[in-house]
């Protein structure tokens, strides 16, 4: 069974830096589990690591598709599995790092056969129209009635996965009856968390920095590159908040405050998602002096468990 380390947690908790430090210690390479970092040209709003920030550690699934692609979790699952195989074949340790819960779980858990069926844009549009007409929760009710085993694996507010679940064929529904915490890998998973006040402070600072770096210009450039304003890429956090500003329907400070608020809500949802997983070993960032100490604590744990030699 192939080994896999996963680093998860809310946005602005330091996951990327910890993963890089850990990769240097255990001869690892990193697979990004971020639903928006796959897109070329979307750098600032996704807090994508720069070439210098990677410190020579190879990263996978960053900048792999452009404006013409509507990337989804099924494609990610396949690409991540291939990356794990490639890294393992080189004798290195694969490290999955990110905060997109569905993307992470599609790799670390069995029963996520989301890549078996291609999405149907027409059907998805029809389903979205039904949800809009009948209200939130309508599609989940349909899913629970048609595919009860599948519905048990999906949170009632996980809209994208509900849509995906309704798109999938009925004959693979039995795949959702497996142990939800069973993994196809020899897995060690670590979570980073921060005291709420510190986390929110970090989020606010990150958003301010994004605007200083040119987030508004990046979104405008993405539109000129052909990115669909209603597509997966520009509907991601950090981009959808800027579109009203570009269309003259919001002011800069309003967009900035909206992004800060939405990021806080997103971080809260991330924590709720990951805290359901009993396998995660949690580390409070505030208990350590710096990133190096956190990565060393994780490295020490891996050594103690003889996960690495």
mmCIF file with all atom_site columns, C-alpha atoms in Angstrom, residues 99-309:
data_model
loop_
_atom_site.group_PDB
_atom_site.id
_atom_site.type_symbol
_atom_site.label_atom_id
_atom_site.label_alt_id
_atom_site.label_comp_id
_atom_site.label_asym_id
_atom_site.label_entity_id
_atom_site.label_seq_id
_atom_site.pdbx_PDB_ins_code
_atom_site.Cartn_x
_atom_site.Cartn_y
_atom_site.Cartn_z
_atom_site.occupancy
_atom_site.B_iso_or_equiv
_atom_site.pdbx_formal_charge
_atom_site.auth_seq_id
_atom_site.auth_comp_id
_atom_site.auth_asym_id
_atom_site.auth_atom_id
_atom_site.pdbx_PDB_model_num
ATOM 1   C CA . UNK A 1 99  ? -8.049  23.076 2.357   1.00 0.00 ? 99  UNK A CA 1
ATOM 2   C CA . UNK A 1 100 ? -10.589 22.001 -0.270  1.00 0.00 ? 100 UNK A CA 1
ATOM 3   C CA . UNK A 1 101 ? -12.272 19.300 1.803   1.00 0.00 ? 101 UNK A CA 1
ATOM 4   C CA . UNK A 1 102 ? -14.030 17.532 -1.034  1.00 0.00 ? 102 UNK A CA 1
ATOM 5   C CA . UNK A 1 103 ? -10.833 17.433 -3.085  1.00 0.00 ? 103 UNK A CA 1
ATOM 6   C CA . UNK A 1 104 ? -8.840  16.060 -0.149  1.00 0.00 ? 104 UNK A CA 1
ATOM 7   C CA . UNK A 1 105 ? -11.432 13.419 0.691   1.00 0.00 ? 105 UNK A CA 1
ATOM 8   C CA . UNK A 1 106 ? -11.729 12.300 -2.916  1.00 0.00 ? 106 UNK A CA 1
ATOM 9   C CA . UNK A 1 107 ? -8.116  11.150 -2.646  1.00 0.00 ? 107 UNK A CA 1
ATOM 10  C CA . UNK A 1 108 ? -7.675  9.957  0.930   1.00 0.00 ? 108 UNK A CA 1
ATOM 11  C CA . UNK A 1 109 ? -10.983 8.065  1.250   1.00 0.00 ? 109 UNK A CA 1
ATOM 12  C CA . UNK A 1 110 ? -12.316 5.038  -0.558  1.00 0.00 ? 110 UNK A CA 1
ATOM 13  C CA . UNK A 1 111 ? -15.682 5.183  -2.290  1.00 0.00 ? 111 UNK A CA 1
ATOM 14  C CA . UNK A 1 112 ? -15.174 8.512  -4.044  1.00 0.00 ? 112 UNK A CA 1
ATOM 15  C CA . UNK A 1 113 ? -15.647 7.222  -7.584  1.00 0.00 ? 113 UNK A CA 1
ATOM 16  C CA . UNK A 1 114 ? -16.408 10.691 -8.893  1.00 0.00 ? 114 UNK A CA 1
ATOM 17  C CA . UNK A 1 115 ? -14.231 10.321 -11.945 1.00 0.00 ? 115 UNK A CA 1
ATOM 18  C CA . UNK A 1 116 ? -16.273 7.468  -13.404 1.00 0.00 ? 116 UNK A CA 1
ATOM 19  C CA . UNK A 1 117 ? -18.934 9.653  -14.927 1.00 0.00 ? 117 UNK A CA 1
ATOM 20  C CA . UNK A 1 118 ? -18.382 12.841 -16.891 1.00 0.00 ? 118 UNK A CA 1
ATOM 21  C CA . UNK A 1 119 ? -20.410 15.842 -15.831 1.00 0.00 ? 119 UNK A CA 1
ATOM 22  C CA . UNK A 1 120 ? -23.396 16.871 -17.927 1.00 0.00 ? 120 UNK A CA 1
ATOM 23  C CA . UNK A 1 121 ? -23.549 20.691 -18.141 1.00 0.00 ? 121 UNK A CA 1
ATOM 24  C CA . UNK A 1 122 ? -27.135 20.628 -19.442 1.00 0.00 ? 122 UNK A CA 1
ATOM 25  C CA . UNK A 1 123 ? -28.330 18.368 -16.645 1.00 0.00 ? 123 UNK A CA 1
ATOM 26  C CA . UNK A 1 124 ? -26.451 20.417 -14.051 1.00 0.00 ? 124 UNK A CA 1
ATOM 27  C CA . UNK A 1 125 ? -28.131 23.594 -15.326 1.00 0.00 ? 125 UNK A CA 1
ATOM 28  C CA . UNK A 1 126 ? -31.532 21.924 -15.028 1.00 0.00 ? 126 UNK A CA 1
ATOM 29  C CA . UNK A 1 127 ? -30.765 20.757 -11.486 1.00 0.00 ? 127 UNK A CA 1
ATOM 30  C CA . UNK A 1 128 ? -29.588 24.237 -10.470 1.00 0.00 ? 128 UNK A CA 1
ATOM 31  C CA . UNK A 1 129 ? -32.820 25.698 -11.813 1.00 0.00 ? 129 UNK A CA 1
ATOM 32  C CA . UNK A 1 130 ? -34.842 23.250 -9.689  1.00 0.00 ? 130 UNK A CA 1
ATOM 33  C CA . UNK A 1 131 ? -32.921 24.227 -6.552  1.00 0.00 ? 131 UNK A CA 1
ATOM 34  C CA . UNK A 1 132 ? -33.503 27.912 -7.300  1.00 0.00 ? 132 UNK A CA 1
ATOM 35  C CA . UNK A 1 133 ? -37.207 27.323 -7.902  1.00 0.00 ? 133 UNK A CA 1
ATOM 36  C CA . UNK A 1 134 ? -37.918 25.149 -4.874  1.00 0.00 ? 134 UNK A CA 1
ATOM 37  C CA . UNK A 1 135 ? -35.358 26.466 -2.412  1.00 0.00 ? 135 UNK A CA 1
ATOM 38  C CA . UNK A 1 136 ? -32.228 25.248 -0.662  1.00 0.00 ? 136 UNK A CA 1
ATOM 39  C CA . UNK A 1 137 ? -32.336 21.584 0.260   1.00 0.00 ? 137 UNK A CA 1
ATOM 40  C CA . UNK A 1 138 ? -34.600 20.489 -2.593  1.00 0.00 ? 138 UNK A CA 1
ATOM 41  C CA . UNK A 1 139 ? -31.846 18.692 -4.517  1.00 0.00 ? 139 UNK A CA 1
ATOM 42  C CA . UNK A 1 140 ? -30.557 16.992 -1.397  1.00 0.00 ? 140 UNK A CA 1
ATOM 43  C CA . UNK A 1 141 ? -34.053 15.616 -0.847  1.00 0.00 ? 141 UNK A CA 1
ATOM 44  C CA . UNK A 1 142 ? -34.046 14.179 -4.363  1.00 0.00 ? 142 UNK A CA 1
ATOM 45  C CA . UNK A 1 143 ? -30.606 12.667 -3.779  1.00 0.00 ? 143 UNK A CA 1
ATOM 46  C CA . UNK A 1 144 ? -31.675 11.092 -0.477  1.00 0.00 ? 144 UNK A CA 1
ATOM 47  C CA . UNK A 1 145 ? -34.732 9.568  -2.137  1.00 0.00 ? 145 UNK A CA 1
ATOM 48  C CA . UNK A 1 146 ? -32.984 8.242  -5.243  1.00 0.00 ? 146 UNK A CA 1
ATOM 49  C CA . UNK A 1 147 ? -29.599 7.308  -3.780  1.00 0.00 ? 147 UNK A CA 1
ATOM 50  C CA . UNK A 1 148 ? -29.884 7.002  0.028   1.00 0.00 ? 148 UNK A CA 1
ATOM 51  C CA . UNK A 1 149 ? -26.441 5.435  0.475   1.00 0.00 ? 149 UNK A CA 1
ATOM 52  C CA . UNK A 1 150 ? -24.858 8.194  -1.549  1.00 0.00 ? 150 UNK A CA 1
ATOM 53  C CA . UNK A 1 151 ? -26.702 10.896 0.386   1.00 0.00 ? 151 UNK A CA 1
ATOM 54  C CA . UNK A 1 152 ? -25.340 9.568  3.685   1.00 0.00 ? 152 UNK A CA 1
ATOM 55  C CA . UNK A 1 153 ? -21.841 10.437 2.464   1.00 0.00 ? 153 UNK A CA 1
ATOM 56  C CA . UNK A 1 154 ? -22.721 13.998 1.450   1.00 0.00 ? 154 UNK A CA 1
ATOM 57  C CA . UNK A 1 155 ? -23.486 16.931 3.724   1.00 0.00 ? 155 UNK A CA 1
ATOM 58  C CA . UNK A 1 156 ? -26.838 18.529 2.967   1.00 0.00 ? 156 UNK A CA 1
ATOM 59  C CA . UNK A 1 157 ? -25.149 21.903 2.369   1.00 0.00 ? 157 UNK A CA 1
ATOM 60  C CA . UNK A 1 158 ? -22.425 20.545 0.083   1.00 0.00 ? 158 UNK A CA 1
ATOM 61  C CA . UNK A 1 159 ? -24.129 21.877 -3.045  1.00 0.00 ? 159 UNK A CA 1
ATOM 62  C CA . UNK A 1 160 ? -21.455 21.020 -5.610  1.00 0.00 ? 160 UNK A CA 1
ATOM 63  C CA . UNK A 1 161 ? -21.188 17.434 -4.475  1.00 0.00 ? 161 UNK A CA 1
ATOM 64  C CA . UNK A 1 162 ? -24.973 17.060 -4.379  1.00 0.00 ? 162 UNK A CA 1
ATOM 65  C CA . UNK A 1 163 ? -25.046 18.134 -8.019  1.00 0.00 ? 163 UNK A CA 1
ATOM 66  C CA . UNK A 1 164 ? -22.271 15.705 -8.831  1.00 0.00 ? 164 UNK A CA 1
ATOM 67  C CA . UNK A 1 165 ? -24.047 12.921 -6.947  1.00 0.00 ? 165 UNK A CA 1
ATOM 68  C CA . UNK A 1 166 ? -27.195 13.407 -8.993  1.00 0.00 ? 166 UNK A CA 1
ATOM 69  C CA . UNK A 1 167 ? -25.172 13.326 -12.211 1.00 0.00 ? 167 UNK A CA 1
ATOM 70  C CA . UNK A 1 168 ? -23.609 9.960  -11.433 1.00 0.00 ? 168 UNK A CA 1
ATOM 71  C CA . UNK A 1 169 ? -25.085 6.682  -12.596 1.00 0.00 ? 169 UNK A CA 1
ATOM 72  C CA . UNK A 1 170 ? -27.211 4.670  -10.205 1.00 0.00 ? 170 UNK A CA 1
ATOM 73  C CA . UNK A 1 171 ? -25.203 1.504  -10.727 1.00 0.00 ? 171 UNK A CA 1
ATOM 74  C CA . UNK A 1 172 ? -22.202 2.860  -8.802  1.00 0.00 ? 172 UNK A CA 1
ATOM 75  C CA . UNK A 1 173 ? -24.228 3.845  -5.753  1.00 0.00 ? 173 UNK A CA 1
ATOM 76  C CA . UNK A 1 174 ? -22.973 0.818  -3.818  1.00 0.00 ? 174 UNK A CA 1
ATOM 77  C CA . UNK A 1 175 ? -19.549 2.495  -3.740  1.00 0.00 ? 175 UNK A CA 1
ATOM 78  C CA . UNK A 1 176 ? -20.895 4.813  -1.058  1.00 0.00 ? 176 UNK A CA 1
ATOM 79  C CA . UNK A 1 177 ? -21.537 2.054  1.473   1.00 0.00 ? 177 UNK A CA 1
ATOM 80  C CA . UNK A 1 178 ? -17.866 1.615  2.415   1.00 0.00 ? 178 UNK A CA 1
ATOM 81  C CA . UNK A 1 179 ? -16.340 2.794  5.681   1.00 0.00 ? 179 UNK A CA 1
ATOM 82  C CA . UNK A 1 180 ? -16.136 6.565  5.212   1.00 0.00 ? 180 UNK A CA 1
ATOM 83  C CA . UNK A 1 181 ? -12.730 6.662  6.940   1.00 0.00 ? 181 UNK A CA 1
ATOM 84  C CA . UNK A 1 182 ? -11.202 3.786  4.983   1.00 0.00 ? 182 UNK A CA 1
ATOM 85  C CA . UNK A 1 183 ? -8.285  4.913  2.804   1.00 0.00 ? 183 UNK A CA 1
ATOM 86  C CA . UNK A 1 184 ? -6.694  3.359  -0.274  1.00 0.00 ? 184 UNK A CA 1
ATOM 87  C CA . UNK A 1 185 ? -3.341  4.580  1.106   1.00 0.00 ? 185 UNK A CA 1
ATOM 88  C CA . UNK A 1 186 ? -1.193  4.056  4.166   1.00 0.00 ? 186 UNK A CA 1
ATOM 89  C CA . UNK A 1 187 ? -2.244  7.469  5.427   1.00 0.00 ? 187 UNK A CA 1
ATOM 90  C CA . UNK A 1 188 ? -1.049  9.950  8.009   1.00 0.00 ? 188 UNK A CA 1
ATOM 91  C CA . UNK A 1 189 ? -3.117  13.132 8.129   1.00 0.00 ? 189 UNK A CA 1
ATOM 92  C CA . UNK A 1 190 ? -2.313  16.272 10.106  1.00 0.00 ? 190 UNK A CA 1
ATOM 93  C CA . UNK A 1 191 ? -4.451  19.358 10.680  1.00 0.00 ? 191 UNK A CA 1
ATOM 94  C CA . UNK A 1 192 ? -3.403  22.915 11.469  1.00 0.00 ? 192 UNK A CA 1
ATOM 95  C CA . UNK A 1 193 ? -5.651  25.189 13.484  1.00 0.00 ? 193 UNK A CA 1
ATOM 96  C CA . UNK A 1 194 ? -5.408  28.642 14.992  1.00 0.00 ? 194 UNK A CA 1
ATOM 97  C CA . UNK A 1 195 ? -7.195  30.423 17.791  1.00 0.00 ? 195 UNK A CA 1
ATOM 98  C CA . UNK A 1 196 ? -10.094 32.181 16.082  1.00 0.00 ? 196 UNK A CA 1
ATOM 99  C CA . UNK A 1 197 ? -8.899  35.721 16.750  1.00 0.00 ? 197 UNK A CA 1
ATOM 100 C CA . UNK A 1 198 ? -5.461  34.941 15.295  1.00 0.00 ? 198 UNK A CA 1
ATOM 101 C CA . UNK A 1 199 ? -6.966  33.116 12.328  1.00 0.00 ? 199 UNK A CA 1
ATOM 102 C CA . UNK A 1 200 ? -9.270  36.007 11.474  1.00 0.00 ? 200 UNK A CA 1
ATOM 103 C CA . UNK A 1 201 ? -6.407  38.478 11.892  1.00 0.00 ? 201 UNK A CA 1
ATOM 104 C CA . UNK A 1 202 ? -4.331  36.410 9.471   1.00 0.00 ? 202 UNK A CA 1
ATOM 105 C CA . UNK A 1 203 ? -7.215  36.308 6.992   1.00 0.00 ? 203 UNK A CA 1
ATOM 106 C CA . UNK A 1 204 ? -7.655  40.079 7.106   1.00 0.00 ? 204 UNK A CA 1
ATOM 107 C CA . UNK A 1 205 ? -3.929  40.608 6.547   1.00 0.00 ? 205 UNK A CA 1
ATOM 108 C CA . UNK A 1 206 ? -3.912  38.148 3.669   1.00 0.00 ? 206 UNK A CA 1
ATOM 109 C CA . UNK A 1 207 ? -6.829  39.886 1.947   1.00 0.00 ? 207 UNK A CA 1
ATOM 110 C CA . UNK A 1 208 ? -5.247  43.324 2.389   1.00 0.00 ? 208 UNK A CA 1
ATOM 111 C CA . UNK A 1 209 ? -2.047  41.948 0.877   1.00 0.00 ? 209 UNK A CA 1
ATOM 112 C CA . UNK A 1 210 ? -3.941  40.444 -2.070  1.00 0.00 ? 210 UNK A CA 1
ATOM 113 C CA . UNK A 1 211 ? -5.381  43.833 -2.960  1.00 0.00 ? 211 UNK A CA 1
ATOM 114 C CA . UNK A 1 212 ? -1.940  45.440 -2.649  1.00 0.00 ? 212 UNK A CA 1
ATOM 115 C CA . UNK A 1 213 ? -0.447  42.797 -4.942  1.00 0.00 ? 213 UNK A CA 1
ATOM 116 C CA . UNK A 1 214 ? -3.048  43.505 -7.625  1.00 0.00 ? 214 UNK A CA 1
ATOM 117 C CA . UNK A 1 215 ? -6.004  41.163 -7.108  1.00 0.00 ? 215 UNK A CA 1
ATOM 118 C CA . UNK A 1 216 ? -8.378  43.478 -8.965  1.00 0.00 ? 216 UNK A CA 1
ATOM 119 C CA . UNK A 1 217 ? -6.071  43.587 -11.975 1.00 0.00 ? 217 UNK A CA 1
ATOM 120 C CA . UNK A 1 218 ? -5.671  39.801 -11.856 1.00 0.00 ? 218 UNK A CA 1
ATOM 121 C CA . UNK A 1 219 ? -9.426  39.230 -12.087 1.00 0.00 ? 219 UNK A CA 1
ATOM 122 C CA . UNK A 1 220 ? -9.696  41.722 -14.949 1.00 0.00 ? 220 UNK A CA 1
ATOM 123 C CA . UNK A 1 221 ? -6.882  39.894 -16.727 1.00 0.00 ? 221 UNK A CA 1
ATOM 124 C CA . UNK A 1 222 ? -8.606  36.555 -16.163 1.00 0.00 ? 222 UNK A CA 1
ATOM 125 C CA . UNK A 1 223 ? -11.731 37.859 -17.870 1.00 0.00 ? 223 UNK A CA 1
ATOM 126 C CA . UNK A 1 224 ? -9.660  39.047 -20.811 1.00 0.00 ? 224 UNK A CA 1
ATOM 127 C CA . UNK A 1 225 ? -8.062  35.583 -21.004 1.00 0.00 ? 225 UNK A CA 1
ATOM 128 C CA . UNK A 1 226 ? -11.499 34.086 -21.540 1.00 0.00 ? 226 UNK A CA 1
ATOM 129 C CA . UNK A 1 227 ? -12.385 32.853 -18.067 1.00 0.00 ? 227 UNK A CA 1
ATOM 130 C CA . UNK A 1 228 ? -16.154 32.521 -17.714 1.00 0.00 ? 228 UNK A CA 1
ATOM 131 C CA . UNK A 1 229 ? -17.424 34.893 -14.977 1.00 0.00 ? 229 UNK A CA 1
ATOM 132 C CA . UNK A 1 230 ? -19.914 32.183 -13.969 1.00 0.00 ? 230 UNK A CA 1
ATOM 133 C CA . UNK A 1 231 ? -17.496 29.281 -14.332 1.00 0.00 ? 231 UNK A CA 1
ATOM 134 C CA . UNK A 1 232 ? -15.778 27.284 -11.594 1.00 0.00 ? 232 UNK A CA 1
ATOM 135 C CA . UNK A 1 233 ? -12.600 29.379 -11.678 1.00 0.00 ? 233 UNK A CA 1
ATOM 136 C CA . UNK A 1 234 ? -14.076 32.860 -11.182 1.00 0.00 ? 234 UNK A CA 1
ATOM 137 C CA . UNK A 1 235 ? -16.776 31.598 -8.844  1.00 0.00 ? 235 UNK A CA 1
ATOM 138 C CA . UNK A 1 236 ? -13.990 30.624 -6.443  1.00 0.00 ? 236 UNK A CA 1
ATOM 139 C CA . UNK A 1 237 ? -13.370 32.545 -3.239  1.00 0.00 ? 237 UNK A CA 1
ATOM 140 C CA . UNK A 1 238 ? -11.222 35.577 -3.955  1.00 0.00 ? 238 UNK A CA 1
ATOM 141 C CA . UNK A 1 239 ? -12.567 36.081 -7.464  1.00 0.00 ? 239 UNK A CA 1
ATOM 142 C CA . UNK A 1 240 ? -16.355 36.162 -7.249  1.00 0.00 ? 240 UNK A CA 1
ATOM 143 C CA . UNK A 1 241 ? -16.076 39.029 -4.738  1.00 0.00 ? 241 UNK A CA 1
ATOM 144 C CA . UNK A 1 242 ? -14.137 41.156 -7.238  1.00 0.00 ? 242 UNK A CA 1
ATOM 145 C CA . UNK A 1 243 ? -16.493 40.775 -10.193 1.00 0.00 ? 243 UNK A CA 1
ATOM 146 C CA . UNK A 1 244 ? -19.131 43.243 -8.863  1.00 0.00 ? 244 UNK A CA 1
ATOM 147 C CA . UNK A 1 245 ? -16.333 45.775 -8.421  1.00 0.00 ? 245 UNK A CA 1
ATOM 148 C CA . UNK A 1 246 ? -15.280 45.396 -12.057 1.00 0.00 ? 246 UNK A CA 1
ATOM 149 C CA . UNK A 1 247 ? -18.888 45.692 -13.205 1.00 0.00 ? 247 UNK A CA 1
ATOM 150 C CA . UNK A 1 248 ? -19.326 48.940 -11.268 1.00 0.00 ? 248 UNK A CA 1
ATOM 151 C CA . UNK A 1 249 ? -21.648 47.417 -8.666  1.00 0.00 ? 249 UNK A CA 1
ATOM 152 C CA . UNK A 1 250 ? -19.324 47.742 -5.669  1.00 0.00 ? 250 UNK A CA 1
ATOM 153 C CA . UNK A 1 251 ? -16.552 49.915 -4.246  1.00 0.00 ? 251 UNK A CA 1
ATOM 154 C CA . UNK A 1 252 ? -13.063 48.695 -3.397  1.00 0.00 ? 252 UNK A CA 1
ATOM 155 C CA . UNK A 1 253 ? -13.533 48.742 0.380   1.00 0.00 ? 253 UNK A CA 1
ATOM 156 C CA . UNK A 1 254 ? -16.883 46.992 0.027   1.00 0.00 ? 254 UNK A CA 1
ATOM 157 C CA . UNK A 1 255 ? -15.337 44.228 -2.078  1.00 0.00 ? 255 UNK A CA 1
ATOM 158 C CA . UNK A 1 256 ? -12.445 43.921 0.343   1.00 0.00 ? 256 UNK A CA 1
ATOM 159 C CA . UNK A 1 257 ? -14.713 43.609 3.368   1.00 0.00 ? 257 UNK A CA 1
ATOM 160 C CA . UNK A 1 258 ? -16.931 41.105 1.567   1.00 0.00 ? 258 UNK A CA 1
ATOM 161 C CA . UNK A 1 259 ? -13.910 38.958 0.758   1.00 0.00 ? 259 UNK A CA 1
ATOM 162 C CA . UNK A 1 260 ? -12.715 39.104 4.362   1.00 0.00 ? 260 UNK A CA 1
ATOM 163 C CA . UNK A 1 261 ? -16.138 38.054 5.644   1.00 0.00 ? 261 UNK A CA 1
ATOM 164 C CA . UNK A 1 262 ? -16.541 35.289 3.072   1.00 0.00 ? 262 UNK A CA 1
ATOM 165 C CA . UNK A 1 263 ? -13.058 33.976 3.834   1.00 0.00 ? 263 UNK A CA 1
ATOM 166 C CA . UNK A 1 264 ? -13.871 33.841 7.542   1.00 0.00 ? 264 UNK A CA 1
ATOM 167 C CA . UNK A 1 265 ? -17.028 31.887 6.801   1.00 0.00 ? 265 UNK A CA 1
ATOM 168 C CA . UNK A 1 266 ? -15.072 29.599 4.494   1.00 0.00 ? 266 UNK A CA 1
ATOM 169 C CA . UNK A 1 267 ? -12.455 28.934 7.178   1.00 0.00 ? 267 UNK A CA 1
ATOM 170 C CA . UNK A 1 268 ? -15.210 28.037 9.623   1.00 0.00 ? 268 UNK A CA 1
ATOM 171 C CA . UNK A 1 269 ? -16.707 25.573 7.120   1.00 0.00 ? 269 UNK A CA 1
ATOM 172 C CA . UNK A 1 270 ? -13.288 24.066 6.508   1.00 0.00 ? 270 UNK A CA 1
ATOM 173 C CA . UNK A 1 271 ? -12.782 23.427 10.208  1.00 0.00 ? 271 UNK A CA 1
ATOM 174 C CA . UNK A 1 272 ? -16.245 21.912 10.525  1.00 0.00 ? 272 UNK A CA 1
ATOM 175 C CA . UNK A 1 273 ? -15.516 19.634 7.572   1.00 0.00 ? 273 UNK A CA 1
ATOM 176 C CA . UNK A 1 274 ? -12.132 18.400 8.746   1.00 0.00 ? 274 UNK A CA 1
ATOM 177 C CA . UNK A 1 275 ? -13.030 18.036 12.415  1.00 0.00 ? 275 UNK A CA 1
ATOM 178 C CA . UNK A 1 276 ? -15.404 15.234 11.485  1.00 0.00 ? 276 UNK A CA 1
ATOM 179 C CA . UNK A 1 277 ? -12.419 13.088 10.532  1.00 0.00 ? 277 UNK A CA 1
ATOM 180 C CA . UNK A 1 278 ? -11.163 11.149 13.585  1.00 0.00 ? 278 UNK A CA 1
ATOM 181 C CA . UNK A 1 279 ? -7.879  10.277 11.866  1.00 0.00 ? 279 UNK A CA 1
ATOM 182 C CA . UNK A 1 280 ? -6.549  13.846 11.839  1.00 0.00 ? 280 UNK A CA 1
ATOM 183 C CA . UNK A 1 281 ? -3.811  14.721 14.320  1.00 0.00 ? 281 UNK A CA 1
ATOM 184 C CA . UNK A 1 282 ? -4.276  18.389 15.125  1.00 0.00 ? 282 UNK A CA 1
ATOM 185 C CA . UNK A 1 283 ? -1.610  20.996 15.857  1.00 0.00 ? 283 UNK A CA 1
ATOM 186 C CA . UNK A 1 284 ? -2.423  24.458 17.170  1.00 0.00 ? 284 UNK A CA 1
ATOM 187 C CA . UNK A 1 285 ? -0.208  26.948 15.346  1.00 0.00 ? 285 UNK A CA 1
ATOM 188 C CA . UNK A 1 286 ? -0.186  29.207 18.417  1.00 0.00 ? 286 UNK A CA 1
ATOM 189 C CA . UNK A 1 287 ? 1.649   26.535 20.409  1.00 0.00 ? 287 UNK A CA 1
ATOM 190 C CA . UNK A 1 288 ? 4.748   26.856 18.225  1.00 0.00 ? 288 UNK A CA 1
ATOM 191 C CA . UNK A 1 289 ? 7.265   29.643 17.688  1.00 0.00 ? 289 UNK A CA 1
ATOM 192 C CA . UNK A 1 290 ? 7.411   29.222 13.912  1.00 0.00 ? 290 UNK A CA 1
ATOM 193 C CA . UNK A 1 291 ? 6.642   27.033 10.911  1.00 0.00 ? 291 UNK A CA 1
ATOM 194 C CA . UNK A 1 292 ? 9.865   25.062 11.332  1.00 0.00 ? 292 UNK A CA 1
ATOM 195 C CA . UNK A 1 293 ? 8.809   23.915 14.799  1.00 0.00 ? 293 UNK A CA 1
ATOM 196 C CA . UNK A 1 294 ? 5.445   22.682 13.518  1.00 0.00 ? 294 UNK A CA 1
ATOM 197 C CA . UNK A 1 295 ? 6.982   20.727 10.657  1.00 0.00 ? 295 UNK A CA 1
ATOM 198 C CA . UNK A 1 296 ? 9.563   19.233 13.001  1.00 0.00 ? 296 UNK A CA 1
ATOM 199 C CA . UNK A 1 297 ? 6.808   18.126 15.404  1.00 0.00 ? 297 UNK A CA 1
ATOM 200 C CA . UNK A 1 298 ? 5.031   16.390 12.522  1.00 0.00 ? 298 UNK A CA 1
ATOM 201 C CA . UNK A 1 299 ? 8.298   14.880 11.316  1.00 0.00 ? 299 UNK A CA 1
ATOM 202 C CA . UNK A 1 300 ? 9.013   13.576 14.820  1.00 0.00 ? 300 UNK A CA 1
ATOM 203 C CA . UNK A 1 301 ? 5.556   12.005 15.012  1.00 0.00 ? 301 UNK A CA 1
ATOM 204 C CA . UNK A 1 302 ? 6.087   10.288 11.660  1.00 0.00 ? 302 UNK A CA 1
ATOM 205 C CA . UNK A 1 303 ? 9.436   8.928  12.896  1.00 0.00 ? 303 UNK A CA 1
ATOM 206 C CA . UNK A 1 304 ? 7.914   7.688  16.135  1.00 0.00 ? 304 UNK A CA 1
ATOM 207 C CA . UNK A 1 305 ? 5.210   5.876  14.200  1.00 0.00 ? 305 UNK A CA 1
ATOM 208 C CA . UNK A 1 306 ? 7.888   4.412  11.901  1.00 0.00 ? 306 UNK A CA 1
ATOM 209 C CA . UNK A 1 307 ? 5.986   5.898  8.977   1.00 0.00 ? 307 UNK A CA 1
ATOM 210 C CA . UNK A 1 308 ? 9.308   7.226  7.737   1.00 0.00 ? 308 UNK A CA 1
ATOM 211 C CA . UNK A 1 309 ? 12.739  5.857  8.497   1.00 0.00 ? 309 UNK A CA 1
#
